[in-house]
JSON list of C-alpha atoms and ligand atoms in Angstrom, two decimals:
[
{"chain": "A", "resi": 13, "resn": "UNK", "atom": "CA", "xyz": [125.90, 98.51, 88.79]},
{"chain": "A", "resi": 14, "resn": "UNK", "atom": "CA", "xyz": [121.84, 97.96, 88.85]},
{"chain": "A", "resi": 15, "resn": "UNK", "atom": "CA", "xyz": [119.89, 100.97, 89.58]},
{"chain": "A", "resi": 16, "resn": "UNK", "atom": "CA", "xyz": [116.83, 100.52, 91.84]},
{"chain": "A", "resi": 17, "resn": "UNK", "atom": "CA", "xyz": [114.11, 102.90, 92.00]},
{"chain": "A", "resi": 18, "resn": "UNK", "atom": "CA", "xyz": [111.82, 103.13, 95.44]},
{"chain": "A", "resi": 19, "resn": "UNK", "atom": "CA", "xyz": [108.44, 105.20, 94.98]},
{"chain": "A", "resi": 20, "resn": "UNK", "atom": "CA", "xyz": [107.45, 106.20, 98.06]},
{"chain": "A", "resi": 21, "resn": "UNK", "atom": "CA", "xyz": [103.53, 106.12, 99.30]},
{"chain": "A", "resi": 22, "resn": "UNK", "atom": "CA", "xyz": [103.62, 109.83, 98.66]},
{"chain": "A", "resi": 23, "resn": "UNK", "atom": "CA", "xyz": [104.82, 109.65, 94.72]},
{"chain": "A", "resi": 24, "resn": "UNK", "atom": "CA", "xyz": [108.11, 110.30, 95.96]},
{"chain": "A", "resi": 25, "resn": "UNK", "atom": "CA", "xyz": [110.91, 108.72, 93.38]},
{"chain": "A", "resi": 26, "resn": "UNK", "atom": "CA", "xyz": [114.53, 107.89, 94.49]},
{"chain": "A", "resi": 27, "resn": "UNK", "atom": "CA", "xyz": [116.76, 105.95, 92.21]},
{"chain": "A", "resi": 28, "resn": "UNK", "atom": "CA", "xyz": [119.77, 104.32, 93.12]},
{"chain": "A", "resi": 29, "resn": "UNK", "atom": "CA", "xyz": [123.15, 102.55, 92.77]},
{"chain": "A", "resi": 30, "resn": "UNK", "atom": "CA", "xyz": [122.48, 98.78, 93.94]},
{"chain": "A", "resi": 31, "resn": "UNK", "atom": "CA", "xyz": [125.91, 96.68, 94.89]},
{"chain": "A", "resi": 32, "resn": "UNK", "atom": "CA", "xyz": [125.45, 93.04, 93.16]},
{"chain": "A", "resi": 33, "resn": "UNK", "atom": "CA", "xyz": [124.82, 90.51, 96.17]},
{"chain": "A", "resi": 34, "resn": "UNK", "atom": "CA", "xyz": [123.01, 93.03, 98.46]},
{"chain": "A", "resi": 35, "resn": "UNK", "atom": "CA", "xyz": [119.92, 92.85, 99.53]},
{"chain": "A", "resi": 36, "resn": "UNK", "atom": "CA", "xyz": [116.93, 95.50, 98.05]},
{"chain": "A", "resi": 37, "resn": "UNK", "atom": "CA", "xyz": [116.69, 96.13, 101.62]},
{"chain": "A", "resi": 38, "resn": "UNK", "atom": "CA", "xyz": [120.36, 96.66, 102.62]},
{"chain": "A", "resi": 39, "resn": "UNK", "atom": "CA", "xyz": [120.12, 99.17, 99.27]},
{"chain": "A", "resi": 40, "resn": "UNK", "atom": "CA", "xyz": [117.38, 101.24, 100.73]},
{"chain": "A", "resi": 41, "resn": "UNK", "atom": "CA", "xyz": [118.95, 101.70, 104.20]},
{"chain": "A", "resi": 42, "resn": "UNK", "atom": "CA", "xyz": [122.21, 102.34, 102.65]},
{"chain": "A", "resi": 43, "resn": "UNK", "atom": "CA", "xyz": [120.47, 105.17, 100.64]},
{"chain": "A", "resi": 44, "resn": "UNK", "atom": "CA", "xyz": [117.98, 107.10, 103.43]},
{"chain": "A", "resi": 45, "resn": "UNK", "atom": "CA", "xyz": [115.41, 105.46, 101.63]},
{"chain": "A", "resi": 46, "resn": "UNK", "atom": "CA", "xyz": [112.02, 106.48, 104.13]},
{"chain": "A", "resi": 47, "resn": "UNK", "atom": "CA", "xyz": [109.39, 103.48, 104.42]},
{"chain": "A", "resi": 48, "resn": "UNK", "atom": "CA", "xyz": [112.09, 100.55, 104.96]},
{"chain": "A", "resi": 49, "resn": "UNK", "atom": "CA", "xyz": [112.02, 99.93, 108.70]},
{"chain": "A", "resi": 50, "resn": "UNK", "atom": "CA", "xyz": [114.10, 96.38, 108.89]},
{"chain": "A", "resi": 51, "resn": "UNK", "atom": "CA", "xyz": [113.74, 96.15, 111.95]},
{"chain": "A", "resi": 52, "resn": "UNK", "atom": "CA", "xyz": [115.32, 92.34, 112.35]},
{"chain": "A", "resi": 53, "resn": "UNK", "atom": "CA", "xyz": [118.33, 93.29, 110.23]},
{"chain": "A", "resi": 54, "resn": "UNK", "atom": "CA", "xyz": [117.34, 91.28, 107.55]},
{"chain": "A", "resi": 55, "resn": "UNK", "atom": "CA", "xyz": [116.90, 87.58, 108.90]},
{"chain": "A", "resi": 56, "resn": "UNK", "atom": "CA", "xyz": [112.77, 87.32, 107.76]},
{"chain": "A", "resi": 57, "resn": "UNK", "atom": "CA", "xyz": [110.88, 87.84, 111.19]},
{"chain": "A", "resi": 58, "resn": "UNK", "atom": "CA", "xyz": [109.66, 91.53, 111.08]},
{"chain": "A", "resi": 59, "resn": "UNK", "atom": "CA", "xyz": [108.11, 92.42, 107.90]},
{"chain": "A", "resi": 60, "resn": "UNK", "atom": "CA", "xyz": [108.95, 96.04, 108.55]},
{"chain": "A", "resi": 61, "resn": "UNK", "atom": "CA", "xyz": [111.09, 95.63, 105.12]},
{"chain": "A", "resi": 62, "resn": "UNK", "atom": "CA", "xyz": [107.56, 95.21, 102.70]},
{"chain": "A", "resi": 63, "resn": "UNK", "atom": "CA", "xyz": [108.06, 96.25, 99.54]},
{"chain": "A", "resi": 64, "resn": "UNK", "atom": "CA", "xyz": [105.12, 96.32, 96.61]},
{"chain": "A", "resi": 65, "resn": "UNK", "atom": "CA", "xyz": [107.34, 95.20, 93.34]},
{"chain": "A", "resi": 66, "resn": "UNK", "atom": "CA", "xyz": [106.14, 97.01, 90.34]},
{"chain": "A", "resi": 67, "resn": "UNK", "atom": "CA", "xyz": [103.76, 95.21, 88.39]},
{"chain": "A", "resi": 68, "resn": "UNK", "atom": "CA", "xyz": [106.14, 95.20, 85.48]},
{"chain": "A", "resi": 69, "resn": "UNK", "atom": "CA", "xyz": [109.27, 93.77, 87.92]},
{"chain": "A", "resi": 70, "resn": "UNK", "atom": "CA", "xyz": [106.87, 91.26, 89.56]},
{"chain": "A", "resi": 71, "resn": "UNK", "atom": "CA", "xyz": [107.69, 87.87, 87.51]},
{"chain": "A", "resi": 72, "resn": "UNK", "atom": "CA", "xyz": [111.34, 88.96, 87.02]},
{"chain": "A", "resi": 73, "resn": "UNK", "atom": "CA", "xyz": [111.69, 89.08, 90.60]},
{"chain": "A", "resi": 74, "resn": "UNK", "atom": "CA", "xyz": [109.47, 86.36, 91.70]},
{"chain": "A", "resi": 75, "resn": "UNK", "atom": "CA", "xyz": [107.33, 84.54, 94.09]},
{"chain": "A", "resi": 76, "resn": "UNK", "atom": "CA", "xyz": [108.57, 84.99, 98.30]},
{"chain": "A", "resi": 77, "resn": "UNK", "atom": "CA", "xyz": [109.72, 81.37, 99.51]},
{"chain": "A", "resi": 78, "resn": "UNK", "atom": "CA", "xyz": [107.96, 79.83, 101.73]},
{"chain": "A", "resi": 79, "resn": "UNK", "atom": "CA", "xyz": [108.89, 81.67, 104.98]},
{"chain": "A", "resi": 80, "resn": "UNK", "atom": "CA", "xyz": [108.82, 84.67, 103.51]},
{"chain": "A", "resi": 81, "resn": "UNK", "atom": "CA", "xyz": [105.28, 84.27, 102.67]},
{"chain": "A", "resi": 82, "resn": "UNK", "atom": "CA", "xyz": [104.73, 82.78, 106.62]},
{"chain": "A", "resi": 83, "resn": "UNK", "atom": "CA", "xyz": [105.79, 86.53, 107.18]},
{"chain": "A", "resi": 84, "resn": "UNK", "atom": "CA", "xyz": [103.76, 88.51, 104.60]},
{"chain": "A", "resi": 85, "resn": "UNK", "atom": "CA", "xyz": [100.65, 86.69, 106.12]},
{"chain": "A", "resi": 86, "resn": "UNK", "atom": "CA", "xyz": [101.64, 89.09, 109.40]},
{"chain": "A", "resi": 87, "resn": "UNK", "atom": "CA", "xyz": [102.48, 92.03, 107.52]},
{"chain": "A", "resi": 88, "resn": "UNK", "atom": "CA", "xyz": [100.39, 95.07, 107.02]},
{"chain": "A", "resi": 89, "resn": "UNK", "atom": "CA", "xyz": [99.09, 96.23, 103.46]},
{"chain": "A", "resi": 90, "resn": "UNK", "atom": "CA", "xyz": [100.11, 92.76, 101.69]},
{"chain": "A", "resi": 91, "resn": "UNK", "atom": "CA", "xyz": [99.73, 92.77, 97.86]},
{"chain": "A", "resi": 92, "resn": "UNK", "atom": "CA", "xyz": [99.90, 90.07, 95.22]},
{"chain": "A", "resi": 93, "resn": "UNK", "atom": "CA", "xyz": [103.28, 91.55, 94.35]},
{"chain": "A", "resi": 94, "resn": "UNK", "atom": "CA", "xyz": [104.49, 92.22, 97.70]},
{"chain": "A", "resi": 95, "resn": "UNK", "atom": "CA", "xyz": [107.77, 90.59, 98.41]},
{"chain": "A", "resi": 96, "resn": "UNK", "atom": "CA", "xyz": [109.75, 91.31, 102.10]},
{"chain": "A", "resi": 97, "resn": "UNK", "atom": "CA", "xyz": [112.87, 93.42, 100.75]},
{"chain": "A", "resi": 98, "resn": "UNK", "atom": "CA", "xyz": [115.53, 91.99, 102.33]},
{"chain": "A", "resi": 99, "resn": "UNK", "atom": "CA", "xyz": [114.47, 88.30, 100.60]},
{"chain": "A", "resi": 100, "resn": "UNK", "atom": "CA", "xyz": [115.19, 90.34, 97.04]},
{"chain": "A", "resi": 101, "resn": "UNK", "atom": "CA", "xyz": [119.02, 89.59, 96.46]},
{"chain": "A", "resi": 102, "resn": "UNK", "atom": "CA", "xyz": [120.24, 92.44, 93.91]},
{"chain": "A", "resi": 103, "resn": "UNK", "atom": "CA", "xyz": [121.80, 90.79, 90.11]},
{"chain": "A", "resi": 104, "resn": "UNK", "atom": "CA", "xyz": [122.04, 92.42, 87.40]},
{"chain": "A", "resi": 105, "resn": "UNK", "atom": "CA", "xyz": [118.83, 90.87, 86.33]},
{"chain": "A", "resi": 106, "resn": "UNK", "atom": "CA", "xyz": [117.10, 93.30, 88.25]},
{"chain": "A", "resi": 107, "resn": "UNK", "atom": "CA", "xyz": [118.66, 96.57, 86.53]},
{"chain": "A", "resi": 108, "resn": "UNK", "atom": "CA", "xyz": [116.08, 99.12, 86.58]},
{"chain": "A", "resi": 109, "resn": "UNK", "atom": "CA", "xyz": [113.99, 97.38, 89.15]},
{"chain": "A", "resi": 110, "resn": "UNK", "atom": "CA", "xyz": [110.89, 99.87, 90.50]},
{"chain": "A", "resi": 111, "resn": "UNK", "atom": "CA", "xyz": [109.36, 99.12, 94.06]},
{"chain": "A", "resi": 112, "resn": "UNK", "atom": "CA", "xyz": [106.65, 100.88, 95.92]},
{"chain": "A", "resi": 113, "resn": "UNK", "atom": "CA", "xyz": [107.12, 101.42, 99.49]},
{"chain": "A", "resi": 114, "resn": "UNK", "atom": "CA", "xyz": [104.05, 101.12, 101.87]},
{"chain": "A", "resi": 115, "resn": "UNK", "atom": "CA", "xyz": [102.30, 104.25, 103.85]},
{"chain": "A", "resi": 116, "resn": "UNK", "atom": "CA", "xyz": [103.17, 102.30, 106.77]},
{"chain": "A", "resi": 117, "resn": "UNK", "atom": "CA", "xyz": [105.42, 99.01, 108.22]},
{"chain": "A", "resi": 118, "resn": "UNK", "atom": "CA", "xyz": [103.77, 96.92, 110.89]},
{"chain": "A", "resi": 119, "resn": "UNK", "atom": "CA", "xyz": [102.18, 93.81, 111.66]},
{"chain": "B", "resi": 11, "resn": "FES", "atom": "FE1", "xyz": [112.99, 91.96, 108.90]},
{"chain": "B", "resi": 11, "resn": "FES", "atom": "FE2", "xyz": [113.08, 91.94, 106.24]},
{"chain": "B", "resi": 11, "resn": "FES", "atom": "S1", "xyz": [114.25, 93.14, 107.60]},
{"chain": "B", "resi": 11, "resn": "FES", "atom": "S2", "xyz": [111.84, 90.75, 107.54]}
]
């Protein structure tokens, strides 16, 4: 099972059990992980799911699509690696993956 590891805007570090298929999103709500908001449930039109990918993770996991990246441009504290979480399907490529949750979701 892929482990995922959310770092929190305060340095906080939670690692955790990802089910193949779900989303990183669905992972972190499943878990209490603090910063993921979601609020759409996962269909792309809130951006309360942002997620900075680790530098190191950020060409495994890849470029948003292109309505993902329609909703970055409306999300708050956008990155160059910042991908909307529940767009990240987990595989076992992504064992070990490390994302940094932002201070705050909005738009
Ligand atoms: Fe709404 Fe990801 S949960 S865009």
């Amino acid at each position: 099972m892929p482990r995922i590891t959310f770092i929190l805007h305060d340095g906080t570090r939670h690692t955790v059990d990802a089910e193949l298929g779900a989303t990183v999103m669905e992972t972190a709500l499943k878990n209490d992980i603090g910063g993921i908001v979601a609020e759409c449930g996962g269909s792309c039109t809130c951006a309360t799911c942002l997620v900075h990918v680790d530098e190191t993770w950020s060409a495994i996991v890849g470029k948003p699509h292109a309505e993902e990246d329609q909703m970055l441009d409306a999300a708050f504290e956008v990155k160059p690696t910042s991908r909307l979480a529940c767009q990240i399907k987990v595989t076992e490529a992504l064992d070990g993956l490390i994302v940094h949750t932002p201070a705050y979701q909005g738009r």
